[in-house]
Amino acid sequence: QVHLQESGGGSVQAGGSLRLSCVASGDTASRKCMGWFRQVPGKEREGIAAIDSDGTPTYADAVKGRFTISRDNAEDTLYLQMNSLEPADTAMYYCAADELSSFACPRAMVVGFALSHYSGQGTQVTVSS
């Protein structure tokens, strides 16, 4: 069993930055692949970043060059540094975890971690113009 708790969301103006954190606990084998997805009410979830157990990141085109995913395995924490935020980034942000290999981890992001076993409760990010 894995428990994930996100924090760090808030309201910022366009061009601003936020850093999301996700503290994980539980079975480490079940969270080799971790990542972030976001969702706006009425729309499908969107995977935006993933990181495998070796620390190799993958990004969706919508956030590439602006967001940075990282993980601190010693602290059991996943991060998402978000820079140059845009109003289109407004959404609820969730972290997710799965036991997927490095080969499969990017694919999980493509489907928004919809098949992942674990996700948190989410943290709201609102970007105003």
PDB file of C-alpha atoms in Angstrom:
ATOM      1  CA  GLN A   1       0.000   0.000   0.000  1.00  0.00           C
ATOM      2  CA  VAL A   2       1.187   3.518  -0.856  1.00  0.00           C
ATOM      3  CA  HIS A   3      -0.019   6.836   0.512  1.00  0.00           C
ATOM      4  CA  LEU A   4       0.618  10.087  -1.353  1.00  0.00           C
ATOM      5  CA  GLN A   5       0.055  13.602  -0.034  1.00  0.00           C
ATOM      6  CA  GLU A   6       0.448  16.650  -2.244  1.00  0.00           C
ATOM      7  CA  SER A   7       1.084  20.225  -1.120  1.00  0.00           C
ATOM      8  CA  GLY A   8       2.305  23.513  -2.507  1.00  0.00           C
ATOM      9  CA  GLY A   9      -0.575  24.603  -4.679  1.00  0.00           C
ATOM     10  CA  GLY A  10      -1.931  28.127  -4.633  1.00  0.00           C
ATOM     11  CA  SER A  11      -2.864  31.174  -6.657  1.00  0.00           C
ATOM     12  CA  VAL A  12      -0.289  33.035  -8.716  1.00  0.00           C
ATOM     13  CA  GLN A  13      -0.228  35.487 -11.573  1.00  0.00           C
ATOM     14  CA  ALA A  14       0.853  34.494 -15.046  1.00  0.00           C
ATOM     15  CA  GLY A  15       4.616  34.235 -15.252  1.00  0.00           C
ATOM     16  CA  GLY A  16       4.924  33.201 -11.641  1.00  0.00           C
ATOM     17  CA  SER A  17       6.255  30.012 -10.109  1.00  0.00           C
ATOM     18  CA  LEU A  18       5.114  27.331  -7.711  1.00  0.00           C
ATOM     19  CA  ARG A  19       6.741  24.213  -6.334  1.00  0.00           C
ATOM     20  CA  LEU A  20       4.550  21.222  -5.642  1.00  0.00           C
ATOM     21  CA  SER A  21       5.584  18.476  -3.256  1.00  0.00           C
ATOM     22  CA  CYS A  22       4.291  14.953  -2.836  1.00  0.00           C
ATOM     23  CA  VAL A  23       5.284  13.018   0.252  1.00  0.00           C
ATOM     24  CA  ALA A  24       5.077   9.284  -0.235  1.00  0.00           C
ATOM     25  CA  SER A  25       4.906   6.442   2.233  1.00  0.00           C
ATOM     26  CA  GLY A  26       4.500   2.715   1.950  1.00  0.00           C
ATOM     27  CA  ASP A  27       5.922   0.056  -0.301  1.00  0.00           C
ATOM     28  CA  THR A  28       8.871   1.496  -2.238  1.00  0.00           C
ATOM     29  CA  ALA A  29       8.632  -1.131  -4.972  1.00  0.00           C
ATOM     30  CA  SER A  30       5.173   0.173  -5.802  1.00  0.00           C
ATOM     31  CA  ARG A  31       6.428   3.690  -6.474  1.00  0.00           C
ATOM     32  CA  LYS A  32       9.386   3.139  -8.770  1.00  0.00           C
ATOM     33  CA  CYS A  33       7.592   5.248 -11.355  1.00  0.00           C
ATOM     34  CA  MET A  34       6.133   8.496 -10.090  1.00  0.00           C
ATOM     35  CA  GLY A  35       4.622  11.482 -11.768  1.00  0.00           C
ATOM     36  CA  TRP A  36       2.105  14.271 -11.927  1.00  0.00           C
ATOM     37  CA  PHE A  37      -1.154  14.649 -13.722  1.00  0.00           C
ATOM     38  CA  ARG A  38      -3.665  17.468 -13.679  1.00  0.00           C
ATOM     39  CA  GLN A  39      -7.362  17.717 -14.232  1.00  0.00           C
ATOM     40  CA  VAL A  40      -9.884  20.458 -14.841  1.00  0.00           C
ATOM     41  CA  PRO A  41     -13.537  19.752 -14.033  1.00  0.00           C
ATOM     42  CA  GLY A  42     -15.296  18.407 -17.099  1.00  0.00           C
ATOM     43  CA  LYS A  43     -12.077  17.520 -18.892  1.00  0.00           C
ATOM     44  CA  GLU A  44      -9.941  14.419 -19.066  1.00  0.00           C
ATOM     45  CA  ARG A  45      -6.906  14.143 -16.893  1.00  0.00           C
ATOM     46  CA  GLU A  46      -3.602  15.173 -18.462  1.00  0.00           C
ATOM     47  CA  GLY A  47      -0.308  13.548 -17.586  1.00  0.00           C
ATOM     48  CA  ILE A  48       2.386  16.201 -17.449  1.00  0.00           C
ATOM     49  CA  ALA A  49       5.541  14.672 -16.010  1.00  0.00           C
ATOM     50  CA  ALA A  50       6.971  11.347 -14.954  1.00  0.00           C
ATOM     51  CA  ILE A  51      10.192  10.180 -13.371  1.00  0.00           C
ATOM     52  CA  ASP A  52      11.483   6.651 -13.128  1.00  0.00           C
ATOM     53  CA  SER A  53      13.466   5.014 -10.350  1.00  0.00           C
ATOM     54  CA  ASP A  54      16.739   6.130 -11.954  1.00  0.00           C
ATOM     55  CA  GLY A  55      15.604   9.754 -11.956  1.00  0.00           C
ATOM     56  CA  THR A  56      15.027   9.996 -15.696  1.00  0.00           C
ATOM     57  CA  PRO A  57      12.247  12.517 -16.413  1.00  0.00           C
ATOM     58  CA  THR A  58       9.639  12.672 -19.138  1.00  0.00           C
ATOM     59  CA  TYR A  59       7.481  15.698 -19.886  1.00  0.00           C
ATOM     60  CA  ALA A  60       4.350  16.461 -21.824  1.00  0.00           C
ATOM     61  CA  ASP A  61       4.843  19.003 -24.589  1.00  0.00           C
ATOM     62  CA  ALA A  62       2.546  21.443 -22.793  1.00  0.00           C
ATOM     63  CA  VAL A  63       4.983  21.857 -19.908  1.00  0.00           C
ATOM     64  CA  LYS A  64       8.356  21.015 -21.428  1.00  0.00           C
ATOM     65  CA  GLY A  65      10.896  23.723 -20.705  1.00  0.00           C
ATOM     66  CA  ARG A  66       8.756  25.255 -17.942  1.00  0.00           C
ATOM     67  CA  PHE A  67       8.249  22.450 -15.415  1.00  0.00           C
ATOM     68  CA  THR A  68      10.868  20.260 -13.751  1.00  0.00           C
ATOM     69  CA  ILE A  69      10.114  16.993 -11.991  1.00  0.00           C
ATOM     70  CA  SER A  70      12.496  15.578  -9.413  1.00  0.00           C
ATOM     71  CA  ARG A  71      12.496  13.098  -6.589  1.00  0.00           C
ATOM     72  CA  ASP A  72      14.353  12.787  -3.324  1.00  0.00           C
ATOM     73  CA  ASN A  73      14.282   9.114  -2.491  1.00  0.00           C
ATOM     74  CA  ALA A  74      15.919   9.672   0.888  1.00  0.00           C
ATOM     75  CA  GLU A  75      13.057  12.003   1.832  1.00  0.00           C
ATOM     76  CA  ASP A  76      10.392   9.980  -0.016  1.00  0.00           C
ATOM     77  CA  THR A  77       9.317  13.170  -1.751  1.00  0.00           C
ATOM     78  CA  LEU A  78       8.410  13.994  -5.331  1.00  0.00           C
ATOM     79  CA  TYR A  79       8.614  17.563  -6.569  1.00  0.00           C
ATOM     80  CA  LEU A  80       7.282  19.592  -9.467  1.00  0.00           C
ATOM     81  CA  GLN A  81       8.896  22.975 -10.009  1.00  0.00           C
ATOM     82  CA  MET A  82       6.583  25.044 -12.180  1.00  0.00           C
ATOM     83  CA  ASN A  83       7.919  28.209 -13.793  1.00  0.00           C
ATOM     84  CA  SER A  84       6.454  30.646 -16.314  1.00  0.00           C
ATOM     85  CA  LEU A  85       2.961  29.603 -15.298  1.00  0.00           C
ATOM     86  CA  GLU A  86       0.104  30.338 -17.663  1.00  0.00           C
ATOM     87  CA  PRO A  87      -3.656  30.556 -17.070  1.00  0.00           C
ATOM     88  CA  ALA A  88      -3.953  27.292 -19.033  1.00  0.00           C
ATOM     89  CA  ASP A  89      -2.024  25.591 -16.223  1.00  0.00           C
ATOM     90  CA  THR A  90      -4.938  26.156 -13.837  1.00  0.00           C
ATOM     91  CA  ALA A  91      -6.057  22.734 -12.606  1.00  0.00           C
ATOM     92  CA  MET A  92      -6.035  20.315  -9.724  1.00  0.00           C
ATOM     93  CA  TYR A  93      -2.637  18.644  -9.633  1.00  0.00           C
ATOM     94  CA  TYR A  94      -2.181  15.077  -8.463  1.00  0.00           C
ATOM     95  CA  CYS A  95       0.849  12.906  -7.926  1.00  0.00           C
ATOM     96  CA  ALA A  96       0.755   9.256  -8.863  1.00  0.00           C
ATOM     97  CA  ALA A  97       2.865   6.196  -8.225  1.00  0.00           C
ATOM     98  CA  ASP A  98       3.239   2.812  -9.841  1.00  0.00           C
ATOM     99  CA  GLU A  99       5.586  -0.147  -9.931  1.00  0.00           C
ATOM    100  CA  LEU A 100       6.326   0.344 -13.629  1.00  0.00           C
ATOM    101  CA  SER A 101       9.737  -0.110 -15.138  1.00  0.00           C
ATOM    102  CA  SER A 102      11.761   2.702 -16.670  1.00  0.00           C
ATOM    103  CA  PHE A 103      10.527   1.571 -20.081  1.00  0.00           C
ATOM    104  CA  ALA A 104       6.858   1.773 -19.159  1.00  0.00           C
ATOM    105  CA  CYS A 105       6.942   4.847 -16.929  1.00  0.00           C
ATOM    106  CA  PRO A 106       6.724   7.434 -19.760  1.00  0.00           C
ATOM    107  CA  ARG A 107       3.752   5.589 -21.210  1.00  0.00           C
ATOM    108  CA  ALA A 108       1.924   5.911 -17.927  1.00  0.00           C
ATOM    109  CA  MET A 109       2.289   9.658 -18.203  1.00  0.00           C
ATOM    110  CA  VAL A 110       0.829   9.663 -21.716  1.00  0.00           C
ATOM    111  CA  VAL A 111      -2.426   8.183 -20.398  1.00  0.00           C
ATOM    112  CA  GLY A 112      -2.473  10.510 -17.420  1.00  0.00           C
ATOM    113  CA  PHE A 113      -1.569   7.760 -14.970  1.00  0.00           C
ATOM    114  CA  ALA A 114      -5.139   6.540 -15.407  1.00  0.00           C
ATOM    115  CA  LEU A 115      -4.069   2.962 -14.775  1.00  0.00           C
ATOM    116  CA  SER A 116      -1.746   3.716 -11.873  1.00  0.00           C
ATOM    117  CA  HIS A 117      -2.507   2.112  -8.590  1.00  0.00           C
ATOM    118  CA  TYR A 118      -1.946   5.119  -6.402  1.00  0.00           C
ATOM    119  CA  SER A 119      -2.660   8.838  -6.486  1.00  0.00           C
ATOM    120  CA  GLY A 120      -3.082  11.569  -3.911  1.00  0.00           C
ATOM    121  CA  GLN A 121      -5.940  13.910  -3.069  1.00  0.00           C
ATOM    122  CA  GLY A 122      -4.608  16.735  -5.200  1.00  0.00           C
ATOM    123  CA  THR A 123      -3.569  20.352  -4.739  1.00  0.00           C
ATOM    124  CA  GLN A 124      -5.180  23.234  -6.598  1.00  0.00           C
ATOM    125  CA  VAL A 125      -3.147  25.534  -8.817  1.00  0.00           C
ATOM    126  CA  THR A 126      -4.786  28.720 -10.092  1.00  0.00           C
ATOM    127  CA  VAL A 127      -3.003  31.055 -12.481  1.00  0.00           C
ATOM    128  CA  SER A 128      -4.556  34.436 -13.224  1.00  0.00           C
ATOM    129  CA  SER A 129      -3.813  36.627 -16.220  1.00  0.00           C
TER     130      SER A 129
END
